[in-house]
Amino acid sequence: KAGVTQTPRYLIKTRGQQVTLSCSPISGHRSVSWYQQTPGQGLQFLFEYFSETQRNKGNFPGRFSGRQFSNSRSEMNVSTLELGDSALYLCASSLAQGTGELFFGEGSRLTVL
Amino acid sequence: GQQVMQIPQYQHVQEGEDFTTYCNSSTTLSNIQWYKQRPGGHPVFLIQLVKSGEVKKQKRLTFQFGEAKKNSSLHITATQTTDVGTYFCAGPEAGKSTFGDGTTLTVKP
């Protein structure tokens, strides 16, 4: 069965721009979580969606937003990009909301210049 | 909020030596998960521990969950070069998983 698919894999943006990242979960998984990974901060939780509703949100500014569609695919958006937003953005899907085994995608590596 | 801490941050071993990473939570956990991330890769689920004092083995890997369900460890016996990567523990809190900062293992052949 296909794994979690994230697009794009790599992208370069400049400060002030906005970016949209996409995540297709494993078929049948209804929970999608997003994490930001940087060398200095580890894996930081951004938000989780389950059945098209945001169930949890991490401590990130409002520039970070997301949504989930009826087919469980999810997108996250970062507006007004800052240099510090450069990171690997990981999407993870799971069967259950919140505490189940997480299946990660390969990530979208964002570089902000 | 919940904090999950891992030590050590880095571990360099000679191939064949043992390796242990420790995970401590500021709160009692309902369960704990372990993940491995190879260099340039993404985290991959290894195991979930649920019961107090639980011990699980996967070949050369031994996972333990503390009696108080606030700490856990991963022990690798006789490391191999294929064991290199970063090992993360993760504990659930309020419906989300909080990850430790990870222990990065390098193995010298």
mmCIF file of C-alpha atoms in Angstrom:
data_model
loop_
_atom_site.group_PDB
_atom_site.id
_atom_site.type_symbol
_atom_site.label_atom_id
_atom_site.label_comp_id
_atom_site.label_asym_id
_atom_site.label_seq_id
_atom_site.Cartn_x
_atom_site.Cartn_y
_atom_site.Cartn_z
ATOM 1 C CA LYS A 1 0.000 0.000 0.000
ATOM 2 C CA ALA A 2 1.291 3.464 -0.847
ATOM 3 C CA GLY A 3 2.919 5.467 1.906
ATOM 4 C CA VAL A 4 2.504 9.091 2.851
ATOM 5 C CA THR A 5 3.230 11.374 -0.079
ATOM 6 C CA GLN A 6 4.424 14.925 0.340
ATOM 7 C CA THR A 7 4.858 17.499 -2.393
ATOM 8 C CA PRO A 8 6.916 19.347 -3.286
ATOM 9 C CA ARG A 9 10.019 17.648 -1.926
ATOM 10 C CA TYR A 10 12.216 20.712 -2.208
ATOM 11 C CA LEU A 11 11.473 24.362 -2.654
ATOM 12 C CA ILE A 12 13.196 27.692 -2.370
ATOM 13 C CA LYS A 13 11.361 30.874 -1.500
ATOM 14 C CA THR A 14 12.306 34.397 -0.559
ATOM 15 C CA ARG A 15 11.342 36.307 2.536
ATOM 16 C CA GLY A 16 7.806 37.637 2.462
ATOM 17 C CA GLN A 17 6.502 35.019 0.060
ATOM 18 C CA GLN A 18 4.026 32.346 0.990
ATOM 19 C CA VAL A 19 4.163 28.603 0.457
ATOM 20 C CA THR A 20 1.706 25.726 0.344
ATOM 21 C CA LEU A 21 2.745 22.155 1.086
ATOM 22 C CA SER A 22 0.655 19.107 0.347
ATOM 23 C CA CYS A 23 0.322 15.754 2.068
ATOM 24 C CA SER A 24 -1.566 12.648 0.941
ATOM 25 C CA PRO A 25 -1.942 10.189 3.816
ATOM 26 C CA ILE A 26 -2.000 6.430 3.652
ATOM 27 C CA SER A 27 -5.315 5.198 2.311
ATOM 28 C CA GLY A 28 -7.771 4.804 5.160
ATOM 29 C CA HIS A 29 -5.891 7.086 7.537
ATOM 30 C CA ARG A 30 -7.991 10.017 8.632
ATOM 31 C CA SER A 31 -5.534 11.752 10.927
ATOM 32 C CA VAL A 32 -2.803 13.967 9.512
ATOM 33 C CA SER A 33 -0.214 15.753 11.643
ATOM 34 C CA TRP A 34 2.405 18.258 10.590
ATOM 35 C CA TYR A 35 5.817 18.715 12.164
ATOM 36 C CA GLN A 36 8.625 21.167 11.600
ATOM 37 C CA GLN A 37 12.114 19.754 11.898
ATOM 38 C CA THR A 38 15.171 21.942 12.289
ATOM 39 C CA PRO A 39 18.651 20.998 13.504
ATOM 40 C CA GLY A 40 18.362 23.119 16.599
ATOM 41 C CA GLN A 41 14.737 22.496 17.563
ATOM 42 C CA GLY A 42 14.084 18.875 16.712
ATOM 43 C CA LEU A 43 10.576 17.842 15.736
ATOM 44 C CA GLN A 44 8.079 20.530 16.633
ATOM 45 C CA PHE A 45 4.356 19.821 16.384
ATOM 46 C CA LEU A 46 2.456 22.218 14.158
ATOM 47 C CA PHE A 47 -1.108 20.872 14.026
ATOM 48 C CA GLU A 48 -3.244 17.804 13.588
ATOM 49 C CA TYR A 49 -6.320 17.316 11.473
ATOM 50 C CA PHE A 50 -8.887 14.585 11.795
ATOM 51 C CA SER A 51 -12.021 14.363 9.691
ATOM 52 C CA GLU A 52 -11.386 17.798 8.198
ATOM 53 C CA THR A 53 -11.195 19.469 11.631
ATOM 54 C CA GLN A 54 -8.121 20.848 13.344
ATOM 55 C CA ARG A 55 -7.931 18.902 16.594
ATOM 56 C CA ASN A 56 -4.652 20.181 18.005
ATOM 57 C CA LYS A 57 -2.324 23.083 17.384
ATOM 58 C CA GLY A 58 1.259 23.675 18.428
ATOM 59 C CA ASN A 59 2.919 26.900 19.470
ATOM 60 C CA PHE A 60 3.442 28.475 16.089
ATOM 61 C CA PRO A 61 2.374 31.931 14.910
ATOM 62 C CA GLY A 62 -0.772 32.464 12.891
ATOM 63 C CA ARG A 63 1.314 32.590 9.701
ATOM 64 C CA PHE A 64 1.194 28.810 9.843
ATOM 65 C CA SER A 65 -2.143 27.356 8.866
ATOM 66 C CA GLY A 66 -3.527 24.178 7.451
ATOM 67 C CA ARG A 67 -6.583 22.356 6.296
ATOM 68 C CA GLN A 68 -7.795 18.898 5.489
ATOM 69 C CA PHE A 69 -10.038 17.851 2.681
ATOM 70 C CA SER A 70 -12.788 15.255 2.613
ATOM 71 C CA ASN A 71 -10.399 12.699 1.086
ATOM 72 C CA SER A 72 -8.066 13.230 4.089
ATOM 73 C CA ARG A 73 -5.431 14.996 2.013
ATOM 74 C CA SER A 74 -3.987 17.926 3.874
ATOM 75 C CA GLU A 75 -2.240 21.152 3.043
ATOM 76 C CA MET A 76 -0.285 23.543 5.174
ATOM 77 C CA ASN A 77 0.406 27.131 4.324
ATOM 78 C CA VAL A 78 3.032 29.504 5.610
ATOM 79 C CA SER A 79 2.550 33.160 4.794
ATOM 80 C CA THR A 80 5.026 36.025 4.968
ATOM 81 C CA LEU A 81 7.992 33.677 5.072
ATOM 82 C CA GLU A 82 10.906 34.413 7.368
ATOM 83 C CA LEU A 83 14.454 33.088 7.224
ATOM 84 C CA GLY A 84 13.757 31.034 10.341
ATOM 85 C CA ASP A 85 11.031 29.111 8.538
ATOM 86 C CA SER A 86 13.701 27.193 6.638
ATOM 87 C CA ALA A 87 13.174 23.612 7.746
ATOM 88 C CA LEU A 88 12.041 20.145 6.827
ATOM 89 C CA TYR A 89 8.259 19.965 7.083
ATOM 90 C CA LEU A 90 7.060 16.476 7.832
ATOM 91 C CA CYS A 91 3.585 15.158 7.473
ATOM 92 C CA ALA A 92 2.480 12.053 9.350
ATOM 93 C CA SER A 93 -0.703 10.072 9.029
ATOM 94 C CA SER A 94 -2.275 7.662 11.465
ATOM 95 C CA LEU A 95 -5.400 5.586 11.835
ATOM 96 C CA ALA A 96 -6.363 7.035 15.174
ATOM 97 C CA GLN A 97 -6.443 10.622 16.279
ATOM 98 C CA GLY A 98 -3.658 11.781 18.526
ATOM 99 C CA THR A 99 -1.800 8.811 19.892
ATOM 100 C CA GLY A 100 -1.502 6.164 17.226
ATOM 101 C CA GLU A 101 1.587 5.051 15.374
ATOM 102 C CA LEU A 102 2.689 7.826 13.041
ATOM 103 C CA PHE A 103 3.650 7.121 9.434
ATOM 104 C CA PHE A 104 5.825 9.927 8.132
ATOM 105 C CA GLY A 105 6.263 11.158 4.613
ATOM 106 C CA GLU A 106 9.661 12.037 3.241
ATOM 107 C CA GLY A 107 9.085 15.694 3.961
ATOM 108 C CA SER A 108 9.193 18.984 2.126
ATOM 109 C CA ARG A 109 12.463 20.818 2.538
ATOM 110 C CA LEU A 110 11.872 24.559 2.484
ATOM 111 C CA THR A 111 14.683 27.041 2.113
ATOM 112 C CA VAL A 112 13.903 30.719 2.639
ATOM 113 C CA LEU A 113 16.421 33.178 1.226
ATOM 114 C CA GLY B 1 3.067 21.543 28.950
ATOM 115 C CA GLN B 2 4.668 18.175 28.650
ATOM 116 C CA GLN B 3 8.404 17.996 28.082
ATOM 117 C CA VAL B 4 10.212 14.971 26.718
ATOM 118 C CA MET B 5 13.962 14.909 27.163
ATOM 119 C CA GLN B 6 16.484 12.529 25.684
ATOM 120 C CA ILE B 7 20.076 11.860 26.588
ATOM 121 C CA PRO B 8 22.664 11.753 25.287
ATOM 122 C CA GLN B 9 22.285 14.106 22.355
ATOM 123 C CA TYR B 10 25.078 12.359 20.451
ATOM 124 C CA GLN B 11 26.766 9.002 20.817
ATOM 125 C CA HIS B 12 29.760 7.766 18.870
ATOM 126 C CA VAL B 13 30.562 4.086 19.175
ATOM 127 C CA GLN B 14 32.865 1.542 17.636
ATOM 128 C CA GLU B 15 31.057 -1.122 15.666
ATOM 129 C CA GLY B 16 30.245 -3.960 18.010
ATOM 130 C CA GLU B 17 29.843 -1.786 21.093
ATOM 131 C CA ASP B 18 26.519 -1.364 22.827
ATOM 132 C CA PHE B 19 24.429 1.795 22.776
ATOM 133 C CA THR B 20 21.712 3.139 25.052
ATOM 134 C CA THR B 21 19.514 6.206 24.802
ATOM 135 C CA TYR B 22 17.267 7.417 27.599
ATOM 136 C CA CYS B 23 13.990 9.272 27.434
ATOM 137 C CA ASN B 24 12.336 11.131 30.305
ATOM 138 C CA SER B 25 8.955 12.780 30.404
ATOM 139 C CA SER B 26 7.834 15.515 32.767
ATOM 140 C CA THR B 27 4.423 13.824 32.982
ATOM 141 C CA THR B 28 3.130 10.274 33.203
ATOM 142 C CA LEU B 29 2.608 8.801 29.767
ATOM 143 C CA SER B 30 -0.160 6.551 28.538
ATOM 144 C CA ASN B 31 2.330 5.082 26.099
ATOM 145 C CA ILE B 32 5.666 5.840 24.511
ATOM 146 C CA GLN B 33 6.804 5.382 20.947
ATOM 147 C CA TRP B 34 10.259 5.112 19.443
ATOM 148 C CA TYR B 35 11.254 6.203 15.955
ATOM 149 C CA LYS B 36 14.445 6.010 13.915
ATOM 150 C CA GLN B 37 15.492 8.570 11.337
ATOM 151 C CA ARG B 38 18.333 7.671 9.018
ATOM 152 C CA PRO B 39 20.523 10.517 7.734
ATOM 153 C CA GLY B 40 18.592 12.352 5.034
ATOM 154 C CA GLY B 41 15.477 10.309 5.736
ATOM 155 C CA HIS B 42 12.263 10.600 7.653
ATOM 156 C CA PRO B 43 11.288 9.148 11.049
ATOM 157 C CA VAL B 44 10.192 5.531 10.923
ATOM 158 C CA PHE B 45 8.163 3.941 13.688
ATOM 159 C CA LEU B 46 9.988 1.250 15.667
ATOM 160 C CA ILE B 47 7.752 0.311 18.562
ATOM 161 C CA GLN B 48 5.129 1.391 21.055
ATOM 162 C CA LEU B 49 5.206 0.523 24.757
ATOM 163 C CA VAL B 50 2.051 0.752 26.816
ATOM 164 C CA LYS B 51 2.374 -1.135 30.087
ATOM 165 C CA SER B 52 4.312 -0.094 33.173
ATOM 166 C CA GLY B 53 7.646 -1.939 33.275
ATOM 167 C CA GLU B 54 7.159 -3.328 29.783
ATOM 168 C CA VAL B 55 10.180 -4.714 27.956
ATOM 169 C CA LYS B 56 10.130 -5.509 24.246
ATOM 170 C CA LYS B 57 12.863 -6.823 22.006
ATOM 171 C CA GLN B 58 13.431 -6.520 18.300
ATOM 172 C CA LYS B 59 16.523 -8.531 17.399
ATOM 173 C CA ARG B 60 19.405 -6.494 18.871
ATOM 174 C CA LEU B 61 17.132 -3.686 20.120
ATOM 175 C CA THR B 62 15.628 -3.748 23.617
ATOM 176 C CA PHE B 63 13.003 -1.214 24.655
ATOM 177 C CA GLN B 64 11.926 -0.582 28.234
ATOM 178 C CA PHE B 65 9.119 1.474 29.738
ATOM 179 C CA GLY B 66 9.660 2.588 33.307
ATOM 180 C CA GLU B 67 7.513 1.486 36.217
ATOM 181 C CA ALA B 68 6.231 5.018 36.720
ATOM 182 C CA LYS B 69 5.592 5.388 32.962
ATOM 183 C CA LYS B 70 7.683 8.553 32.867
ATOM 184 C CA ASN B 71 10.863 7.175 31.368
ATOM 185 C CA SER B 72 11.986 4.774 28.717
ATOM 186 C CA SER B 73 15.178 3.451 27.190
ATOM 187 C CA LEU B 74 16.380 1.908 23.972
ATOM 188 C CA HIS B 75 19.398 -0.373 24.096
ATOM 189 C CA ILE B 76 21.189 -1.708 21.044
ATOM 190 C CA THR B 77 23.505 -4.653 21.509
ATOM 191 C CA ALA B 78 26.581 -4.989 19.316
ATOM 192 C CA THR B 79 25.939 -1.994 17.077
ATOM 193 C CA GLN B 80 26.312 -2.254 13.328
ATOM 194 C CA THR B 81 26.856 0.459 10.741
ATOM 195 C CA THR B 82 23.236 0.036 9.721
ATOM 196 C CA ASP B 83 22.195 1.346 13.147
ATOM 197 C CA VAL B 84 23.375 4.893 12.392
ATOM 198 C CA GLY B 85 20.721 7.553 12.630
ATOM 199 C CA THR B 86 18.757 9.565 15.127
ATOM 200 C CA TYR B 87 16.510 7.794 17.597
ATOM 201 C CA PHE B 88 13.493 9.680 18.897
ATOM 202 C CA CYS B 89 11.081 8.884 21.658
ATOM 203 C CA ALA B 90 7.606 10.379 21.555
ATOM 204 C CA GLY B 91 4.920 10.627 24.177
ATOM 205 C CA PRO B 92 1.285 11.584 23.694
ATOM 206 C CA GLU B 93 -0.208 14.559 25.435
ATOM 207 C CA ALA B 94 -3.603 16.085 24.841
ATOM 208 C CA GLY B 95 -4.026 14.209 21.618
ATOM 209 C CA LYS B 96 -0.665 14.975 20.055
ATOM 210 C CA SER B 97 2.755 13.354 20.146
ATOM 211 C CA THR B 98 5.602 15.300 21.742
ATOM 212 C CA PHE B 99 9.007 14.230 20.502
ATOM 213 C CA GLY B 100 12.269 14.268 22.361
ATOM 214 C CA ASP B 101 15.199 15.990 20.677
ATOM 215 C CA GLY B 102 16.648 12.634 19.699
ATOM 216 C CA THR B 103 19.939 10.841 20.145
ATOM 217 C CA THR B 104 22.160 10.740 17.081
ATOM 218 C CA LEU B 105 24.195 7.559 16.830
ATOM 219 C CA THR B 106 27.284 7.242 14.702
ATOM 220 C CA VAL B 107 29.070 3.935 14.336
ATOM 221 C CA LYS B 108 32.715 3.668 13.397
ATOM 222 C CA PRO B 109 33.450 0.489 11.440
#
